[in-house]
Coordinates of C-alpha atoms in Angstrom, one line a residue:
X14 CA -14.7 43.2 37.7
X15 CA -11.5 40.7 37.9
X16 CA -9.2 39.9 34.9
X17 CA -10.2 36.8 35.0
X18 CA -13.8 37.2 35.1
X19 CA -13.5 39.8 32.1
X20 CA -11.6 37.1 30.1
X21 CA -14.6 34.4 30.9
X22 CA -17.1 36.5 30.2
X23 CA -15.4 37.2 26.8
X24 CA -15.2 33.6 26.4
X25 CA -18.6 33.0 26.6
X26 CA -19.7 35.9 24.3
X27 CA -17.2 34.6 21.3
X28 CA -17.5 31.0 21.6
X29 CA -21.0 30.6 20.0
X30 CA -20.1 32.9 17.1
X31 CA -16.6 30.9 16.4
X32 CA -18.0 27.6 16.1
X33 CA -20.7 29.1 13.5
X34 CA -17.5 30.1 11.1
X35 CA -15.8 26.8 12.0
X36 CA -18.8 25.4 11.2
X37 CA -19.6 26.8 7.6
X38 CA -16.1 26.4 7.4
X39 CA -15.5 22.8 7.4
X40 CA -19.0 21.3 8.2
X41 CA -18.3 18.9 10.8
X42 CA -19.6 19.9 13.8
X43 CA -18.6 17.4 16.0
X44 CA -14.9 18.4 15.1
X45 CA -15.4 22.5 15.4
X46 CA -17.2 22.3 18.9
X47 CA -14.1 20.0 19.6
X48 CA -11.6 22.5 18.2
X49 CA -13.4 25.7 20.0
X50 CA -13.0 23.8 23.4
X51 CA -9.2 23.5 22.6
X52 CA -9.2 27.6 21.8
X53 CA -11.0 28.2 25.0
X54 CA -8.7 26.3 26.8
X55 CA -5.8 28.1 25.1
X56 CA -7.5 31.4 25.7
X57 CA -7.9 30.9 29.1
X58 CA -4.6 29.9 30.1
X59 CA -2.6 32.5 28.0
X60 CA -4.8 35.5 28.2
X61 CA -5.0 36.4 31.8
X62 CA -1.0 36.6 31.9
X63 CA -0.8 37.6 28.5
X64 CA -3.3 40.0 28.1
X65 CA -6.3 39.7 25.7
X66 CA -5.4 40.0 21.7
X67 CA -6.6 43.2 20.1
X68 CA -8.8 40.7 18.0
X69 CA -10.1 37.9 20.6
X70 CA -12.3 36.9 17.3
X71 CA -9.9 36.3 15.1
X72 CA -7.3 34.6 17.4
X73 CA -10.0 32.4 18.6
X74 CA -11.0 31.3 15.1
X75 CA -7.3 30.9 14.0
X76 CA -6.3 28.6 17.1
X77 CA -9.3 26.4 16.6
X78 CA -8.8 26.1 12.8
X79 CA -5.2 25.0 13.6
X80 CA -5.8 22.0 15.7
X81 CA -5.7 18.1 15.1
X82 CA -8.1 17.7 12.5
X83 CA -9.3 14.0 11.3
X84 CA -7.3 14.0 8.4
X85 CA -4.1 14.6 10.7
X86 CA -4.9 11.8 13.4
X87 CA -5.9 9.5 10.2
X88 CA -2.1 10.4 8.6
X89 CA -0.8 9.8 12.2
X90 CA -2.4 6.5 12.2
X91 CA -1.9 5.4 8.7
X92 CA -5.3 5.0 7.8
X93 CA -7.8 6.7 5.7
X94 CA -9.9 10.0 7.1
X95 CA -13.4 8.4 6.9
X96 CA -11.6 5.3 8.7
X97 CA -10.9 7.6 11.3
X98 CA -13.7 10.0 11.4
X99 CA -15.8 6.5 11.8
X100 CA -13.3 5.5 14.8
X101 CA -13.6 8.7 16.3
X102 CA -17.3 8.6 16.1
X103 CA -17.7 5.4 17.4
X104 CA -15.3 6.3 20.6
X105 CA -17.2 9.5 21.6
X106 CA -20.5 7.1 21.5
X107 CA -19.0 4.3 24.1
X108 CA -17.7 7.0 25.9
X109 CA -20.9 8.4 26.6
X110 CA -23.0 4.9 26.6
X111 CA -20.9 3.6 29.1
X112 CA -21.7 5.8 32.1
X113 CA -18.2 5.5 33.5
X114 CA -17.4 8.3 36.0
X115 CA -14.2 10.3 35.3
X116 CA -11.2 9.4 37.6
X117 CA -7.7 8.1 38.1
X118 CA -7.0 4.3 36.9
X119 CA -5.6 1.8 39.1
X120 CA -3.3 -1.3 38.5
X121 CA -3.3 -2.4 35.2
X122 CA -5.6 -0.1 33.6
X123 CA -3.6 3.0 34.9
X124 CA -0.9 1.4 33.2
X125 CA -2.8 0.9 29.7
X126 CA -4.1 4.6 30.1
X127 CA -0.4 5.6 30.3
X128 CA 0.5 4.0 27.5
X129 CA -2.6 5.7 25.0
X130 CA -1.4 9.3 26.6
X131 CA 2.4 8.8 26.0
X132 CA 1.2 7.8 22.1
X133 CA -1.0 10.7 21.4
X134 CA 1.9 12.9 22.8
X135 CA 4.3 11.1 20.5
X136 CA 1.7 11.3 17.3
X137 CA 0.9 15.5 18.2
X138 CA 4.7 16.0 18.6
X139 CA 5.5 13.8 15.6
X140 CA 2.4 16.1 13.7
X141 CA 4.0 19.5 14.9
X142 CA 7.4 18.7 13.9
X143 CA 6.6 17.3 10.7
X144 CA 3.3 18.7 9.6
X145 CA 1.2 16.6 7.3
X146 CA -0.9 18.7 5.7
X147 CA -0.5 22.1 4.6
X148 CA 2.0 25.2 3.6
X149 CA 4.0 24.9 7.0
X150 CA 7.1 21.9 7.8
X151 CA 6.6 22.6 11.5
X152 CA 3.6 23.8 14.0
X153 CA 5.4 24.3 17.0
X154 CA 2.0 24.8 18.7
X155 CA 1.7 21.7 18.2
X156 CA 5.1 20.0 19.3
X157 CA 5.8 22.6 22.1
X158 CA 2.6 21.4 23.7
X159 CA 3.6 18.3 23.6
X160 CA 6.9 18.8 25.3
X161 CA 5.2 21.0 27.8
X162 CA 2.7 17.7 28.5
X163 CA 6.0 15.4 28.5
X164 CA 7.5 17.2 30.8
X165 CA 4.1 17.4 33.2
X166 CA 4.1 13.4 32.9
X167 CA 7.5 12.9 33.4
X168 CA 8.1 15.4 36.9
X169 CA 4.8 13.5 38.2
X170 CA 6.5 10.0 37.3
X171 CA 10.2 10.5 37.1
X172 CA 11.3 6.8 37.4
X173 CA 9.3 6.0 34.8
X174 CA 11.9 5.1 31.6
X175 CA 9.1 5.2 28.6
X176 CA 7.8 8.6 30.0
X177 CA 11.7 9.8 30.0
X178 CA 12.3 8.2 27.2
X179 CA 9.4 9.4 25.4
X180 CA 10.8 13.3 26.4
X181 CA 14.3 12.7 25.4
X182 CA 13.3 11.3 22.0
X183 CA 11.3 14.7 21.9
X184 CA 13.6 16.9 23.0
X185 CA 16.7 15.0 21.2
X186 CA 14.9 15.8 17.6
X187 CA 13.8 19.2 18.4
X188 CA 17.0 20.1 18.7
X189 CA 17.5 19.7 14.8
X190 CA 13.9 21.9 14.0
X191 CA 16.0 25.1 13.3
X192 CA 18.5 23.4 10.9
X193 CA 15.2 21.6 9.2
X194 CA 13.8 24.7 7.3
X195 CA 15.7 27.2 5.0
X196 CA 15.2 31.0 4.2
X197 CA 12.0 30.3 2.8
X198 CA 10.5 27.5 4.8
X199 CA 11.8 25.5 2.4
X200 CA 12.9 21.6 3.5
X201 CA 16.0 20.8 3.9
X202 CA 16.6 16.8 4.8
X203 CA 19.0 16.0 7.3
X204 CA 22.4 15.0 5.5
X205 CA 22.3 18.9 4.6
X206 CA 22.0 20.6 7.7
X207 CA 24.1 23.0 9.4
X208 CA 24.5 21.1 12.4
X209 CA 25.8 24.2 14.3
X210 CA 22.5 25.6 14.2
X211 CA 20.8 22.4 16.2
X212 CA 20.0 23.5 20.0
X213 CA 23.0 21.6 22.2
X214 CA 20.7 22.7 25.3
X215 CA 18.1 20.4 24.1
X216 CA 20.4 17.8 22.7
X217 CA 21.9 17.6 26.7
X218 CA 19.0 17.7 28.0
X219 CA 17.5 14.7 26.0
X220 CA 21.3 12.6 26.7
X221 CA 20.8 12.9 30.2
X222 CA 17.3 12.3 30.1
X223 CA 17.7 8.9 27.9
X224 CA 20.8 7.9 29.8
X225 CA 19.1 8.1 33.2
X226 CA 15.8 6.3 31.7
X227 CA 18.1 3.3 30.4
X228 CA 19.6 2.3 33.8
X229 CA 15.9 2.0 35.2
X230 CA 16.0 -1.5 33.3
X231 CA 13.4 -3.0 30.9
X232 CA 13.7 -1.0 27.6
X233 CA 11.0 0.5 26.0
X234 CA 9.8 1.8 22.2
X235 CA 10.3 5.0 23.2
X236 CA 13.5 5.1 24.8
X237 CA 15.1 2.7 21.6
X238 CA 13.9 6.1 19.4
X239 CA 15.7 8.4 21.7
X240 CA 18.7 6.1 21.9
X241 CA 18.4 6.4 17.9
X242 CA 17.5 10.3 17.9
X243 CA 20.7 10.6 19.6
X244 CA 23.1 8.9 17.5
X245 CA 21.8 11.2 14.8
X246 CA 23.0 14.2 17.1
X247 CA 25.9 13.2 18.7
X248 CA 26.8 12.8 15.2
X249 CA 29.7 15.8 13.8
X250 CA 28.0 15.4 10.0
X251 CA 26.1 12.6 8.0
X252 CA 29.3 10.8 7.0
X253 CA 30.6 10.6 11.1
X254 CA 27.0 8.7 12.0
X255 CA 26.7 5.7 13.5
X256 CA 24.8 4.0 10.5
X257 CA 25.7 0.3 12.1
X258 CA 24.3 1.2 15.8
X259 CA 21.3 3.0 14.5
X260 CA 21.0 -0.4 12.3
X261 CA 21.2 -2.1 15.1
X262 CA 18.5 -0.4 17.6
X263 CA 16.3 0.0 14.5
X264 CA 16.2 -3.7 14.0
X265 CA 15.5 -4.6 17.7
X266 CA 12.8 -1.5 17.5
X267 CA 11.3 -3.4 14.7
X268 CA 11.2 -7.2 16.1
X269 CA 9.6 -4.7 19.4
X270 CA 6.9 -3.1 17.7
X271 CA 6.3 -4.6 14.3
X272 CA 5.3 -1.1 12.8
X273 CA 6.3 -0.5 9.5
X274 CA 7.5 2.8 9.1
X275 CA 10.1 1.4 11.5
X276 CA 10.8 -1.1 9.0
X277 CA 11.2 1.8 6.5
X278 CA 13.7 3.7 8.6
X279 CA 15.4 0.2 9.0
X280 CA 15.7 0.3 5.4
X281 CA 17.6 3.7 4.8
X282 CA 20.0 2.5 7.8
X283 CA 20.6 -0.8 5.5
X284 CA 21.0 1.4 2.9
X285 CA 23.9 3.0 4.4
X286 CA 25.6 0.4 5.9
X287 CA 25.2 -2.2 3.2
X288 CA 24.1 0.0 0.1
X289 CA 21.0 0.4 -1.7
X290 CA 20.1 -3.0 -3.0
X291 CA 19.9 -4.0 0.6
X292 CA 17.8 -1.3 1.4
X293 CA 15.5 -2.0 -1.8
X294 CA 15.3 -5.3 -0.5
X295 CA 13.9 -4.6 2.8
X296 CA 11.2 -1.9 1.2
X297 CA 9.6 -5.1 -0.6
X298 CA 7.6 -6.1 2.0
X299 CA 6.3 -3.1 3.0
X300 CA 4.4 -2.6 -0.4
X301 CA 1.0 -4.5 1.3
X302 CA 1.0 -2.1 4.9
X303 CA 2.5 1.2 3.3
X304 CA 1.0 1.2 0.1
X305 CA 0.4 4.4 -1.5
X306 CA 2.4 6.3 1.3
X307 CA 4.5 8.9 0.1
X308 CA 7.3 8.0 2.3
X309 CA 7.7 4.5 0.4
X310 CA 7.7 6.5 -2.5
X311 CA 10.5 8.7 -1.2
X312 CA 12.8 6.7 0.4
X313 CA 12.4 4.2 -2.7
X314 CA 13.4 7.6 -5.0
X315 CA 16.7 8.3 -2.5
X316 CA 17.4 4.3 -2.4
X317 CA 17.1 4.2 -6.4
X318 CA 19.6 7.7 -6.9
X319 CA 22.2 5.9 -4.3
X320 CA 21.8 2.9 -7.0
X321 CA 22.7 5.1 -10.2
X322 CA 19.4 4.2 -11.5
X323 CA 17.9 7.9 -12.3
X324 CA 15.1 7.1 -14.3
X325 CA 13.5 5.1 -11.0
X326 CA 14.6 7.8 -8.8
X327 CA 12.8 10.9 -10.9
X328 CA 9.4 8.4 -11.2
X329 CA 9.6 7.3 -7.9
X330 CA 10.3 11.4 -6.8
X331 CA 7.2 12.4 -8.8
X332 CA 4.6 9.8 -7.2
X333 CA 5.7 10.8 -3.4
X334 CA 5.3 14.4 -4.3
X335 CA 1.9 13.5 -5.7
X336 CA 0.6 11.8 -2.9
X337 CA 1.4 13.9 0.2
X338 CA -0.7 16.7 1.3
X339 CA 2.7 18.7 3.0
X340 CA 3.4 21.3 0.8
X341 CA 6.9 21.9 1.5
X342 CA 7.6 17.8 1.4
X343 CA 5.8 18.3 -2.0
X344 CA 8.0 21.0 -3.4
X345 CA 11.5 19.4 -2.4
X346 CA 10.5 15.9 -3.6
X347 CA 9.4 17.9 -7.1
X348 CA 12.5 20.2 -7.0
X349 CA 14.4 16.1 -6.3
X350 CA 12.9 15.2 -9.2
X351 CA 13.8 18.3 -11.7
X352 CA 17.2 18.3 -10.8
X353 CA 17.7 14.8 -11.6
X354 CA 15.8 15.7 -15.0
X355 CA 18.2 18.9 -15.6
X356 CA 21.3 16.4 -15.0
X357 CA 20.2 13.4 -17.3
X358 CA 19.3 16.2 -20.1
X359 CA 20.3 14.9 -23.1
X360 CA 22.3 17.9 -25.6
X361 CA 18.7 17.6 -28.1
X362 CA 16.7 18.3 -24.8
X363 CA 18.2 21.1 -24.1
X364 CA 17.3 24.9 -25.8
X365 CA 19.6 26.2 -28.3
X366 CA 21.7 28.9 -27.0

C-alpha cells in the first residue's frame, strides 16, 4: 500500500470521530464539519512529506479547533457573532440554491472575485498576526498561510499592483512579529521594540515588492498600507518615523476606503504630528461605527496619557481591557492601567513601610 493511500485511508477512519468531539465541543455543526475539512486538507498536504504524527487524533482535533471560527471573522468584520453566523448561513444557502457550476470568472466578475480573495487573505493574516481571541498575540498558522496564498496569487498575476501590494504590506509587518512579543508572550507595542530583532529579509523583500507594484500606476488600498507598513520599518526608532508621510497616506487611505479603523490609525498619526488634542478630535466621530471597540478605548487611553490627563487614561485603559477577548491585549492594557495607578499614588494610598 502507497504512502499516500495509507495517509487517506487514515483520513477517512479519523474524520467521523473528530467532528463528533468538535461537535460536543462547540455545538455548531455547520462550523466543525467546516473546520475538519480545513484539517484534512492540512493533513493531507503535510503528512505524506512530513510523516504522519504519532497522534493523527489529536493533531487533527487541535488543527480544526484552531481555525477561523465565527467569532473571529465577526471581529474581522466588526460586527457581532450572531450577525455573522446569520451571514454566513445565509451565504452557504445561495450558494447551494443557485446551482452555479464551479469555475474561473471572466471580465468583471473575475475582477470582483479577486478583490473578496485578496480581503479574506488580508482579514486571516490580519487574524494570525494579531489574534483576537484567546491566550496567544500571534497564530502564525494563520498568517503564514496567508503569505503562502499571497505569494500563489501574486506569481500567477505578477503585474497585478493590489495583489503585490497586498504581499508587501504582509510581508513588510511580519517582519516586526519577533520584536511584538516578550519572554513570556507578553505584548510589547511598537514604540518599544528592539528593532534589531525585526527580519530585514522580509522588510526587502516587501520594499521591492511595493516599490515595483507602485510604478504599475493606479494605486490601490492595499499598496497605500504597505507604503505605510514601510515607513514604520524603514524607520531607525519611534522618534526617527515619518509621522507627517504616514499622516499623509493615512488620510488619502481614508478619503479611499471610508473604513474607520483607518480613521483611528489616522488619529494616532495626528496625534504625533500635531499632539493629542488633535488626535482626540478626530476619535469623535468614530464613537457611532466603533462603538464599544476596544481599540477606541485604547487609543483614546494612549491619546489621554500624551495629554497629562491620567485619570482618563487609567478609565479609558480599564474599559479596552474589558472589552477584548485577546488575552495578552487584555493584560498589557490592565498592567497600562496599574502603572498609571502606582504613579498617581497619593503618600495616604500607599502602605506604611
Amino acid at each position: 500500500m502507497s504512502t499516500g493511500t495509507g495517509v487517506e485511508d487514515l483520513l477517512r477512519e479519523q474524520a467521523p470521530q473528530v467532528l463528533g468531539v468538535l461537535v460536543r465541543r462547540f455545538g455548531d455543526f455547520d462550523a466543525a464539519e467546516d473546520a475538519v475539512q480545513e484539517a484534512l486538507i492540512a493533513a493531507a498536504r503535510h503528512w505524506p512529506a512530513e510523516g504522519v504524527p504519532a497522534n493523527p487524533r489529536g493533531w487533527l482535533i487541535q488543527t480544526a479547533v484552531r481555525k477561523l471560527t465565527t467569532a473571529e471573522i465577526a471581529n474581522a468584520f466588526l460586527v457581532p457573532e450572531s450577525t455573522m453566523a446569520q451571514r454566513i448561513s445565509r451565504a452557504k444557502q445561495r450558494i447551494k440554491a443557485s446551482g452555479v457550476p464551479f469555475g474561473m470568472p471572466e471580465g468583471e466578475e473575475r475582477a470582483q472575485r479577486l478583490r473578496s480573495v485578496l480581503h479574506v487573505l488580508y482579514l486571516i493574516f490580519n487574524e494570525g498576526y494579531a489574534s483576537s481571541i484567546g491566550a496567544d498575540l500571534h497564530r502564525t498558522e494563520l498568517s503564514g498561510e496567508a503569505i503562502r496564498l499571497a505569494r500563489m496569487v501574486h506569481a500567477t498575476l505578477p503585474e497585478d499592483g493590489e495583489v503585490g501590494g497586498l504581499l508587501a504590506l504582509m510581508l513588510l509587518t511580519d517582519a516586526r512579529r519577533p520584536a511584538r512579543t516578550g519572554a513570556h508572550g507578553e505584548l510589547i507595542p511598537l514604540a518599544e521594540q528592539d528593532r534589531s530583532r525585526w527580519d530585514r529579509d522580509l522588510i526587502a523583500e516587501g520594499t521591492a515588492l511595493i516599490t515595483g507594484a507602485l510604478a504599475r500606476g493606479v494605486i490601490g488600498e492595499y499598496q497605500m498600507q504597505a507604503m505605510i507598513a514601510a515607513v514604520h520599518d524603514e524607520a531607525a526608532s519611534v522618534e526617527d518615523t515619518d509621522w507627517p508621510q504616514i499622516l499623509t497616506l493615512y488620510g488619502l487611505l481614508e478619503r479611499m476606503t471610508g473604513n474607520p479603523m483607518v480613521a483611528l490609525n489616522r488619529a494616532i498619526a495626528a496625534a504625533m504630528v500635531h499632539g493629542p488634542a488633535a488626535g482626540l478630535k478626530l476619535l469623535e466621530p468614530l464613537d457611532e461605527p466603533l462603538g464599544g471597540h476596544y481599540r477606541l478605548d485604547a487609543v483614546r487611553a494612549h491619546l489621554y496619557e500624551m495629554a497629562g490627563d491620567t485619570q482618563a487614561a487609567m478609565a479609558q485603559y480599564r474599559a479596552a481591557a474589558a472589552r477584548t477577548t485577546s488575552i495578552p491585549e487584555q493584560q498589557y492594557l490592565t498592567t497600562q492601567a496599574a502603572r498609571l495607578r502606582a504613579q498617581t499614588a497619593q503618600p495616604q494610598d500607599r502602605p506604611p513601610a
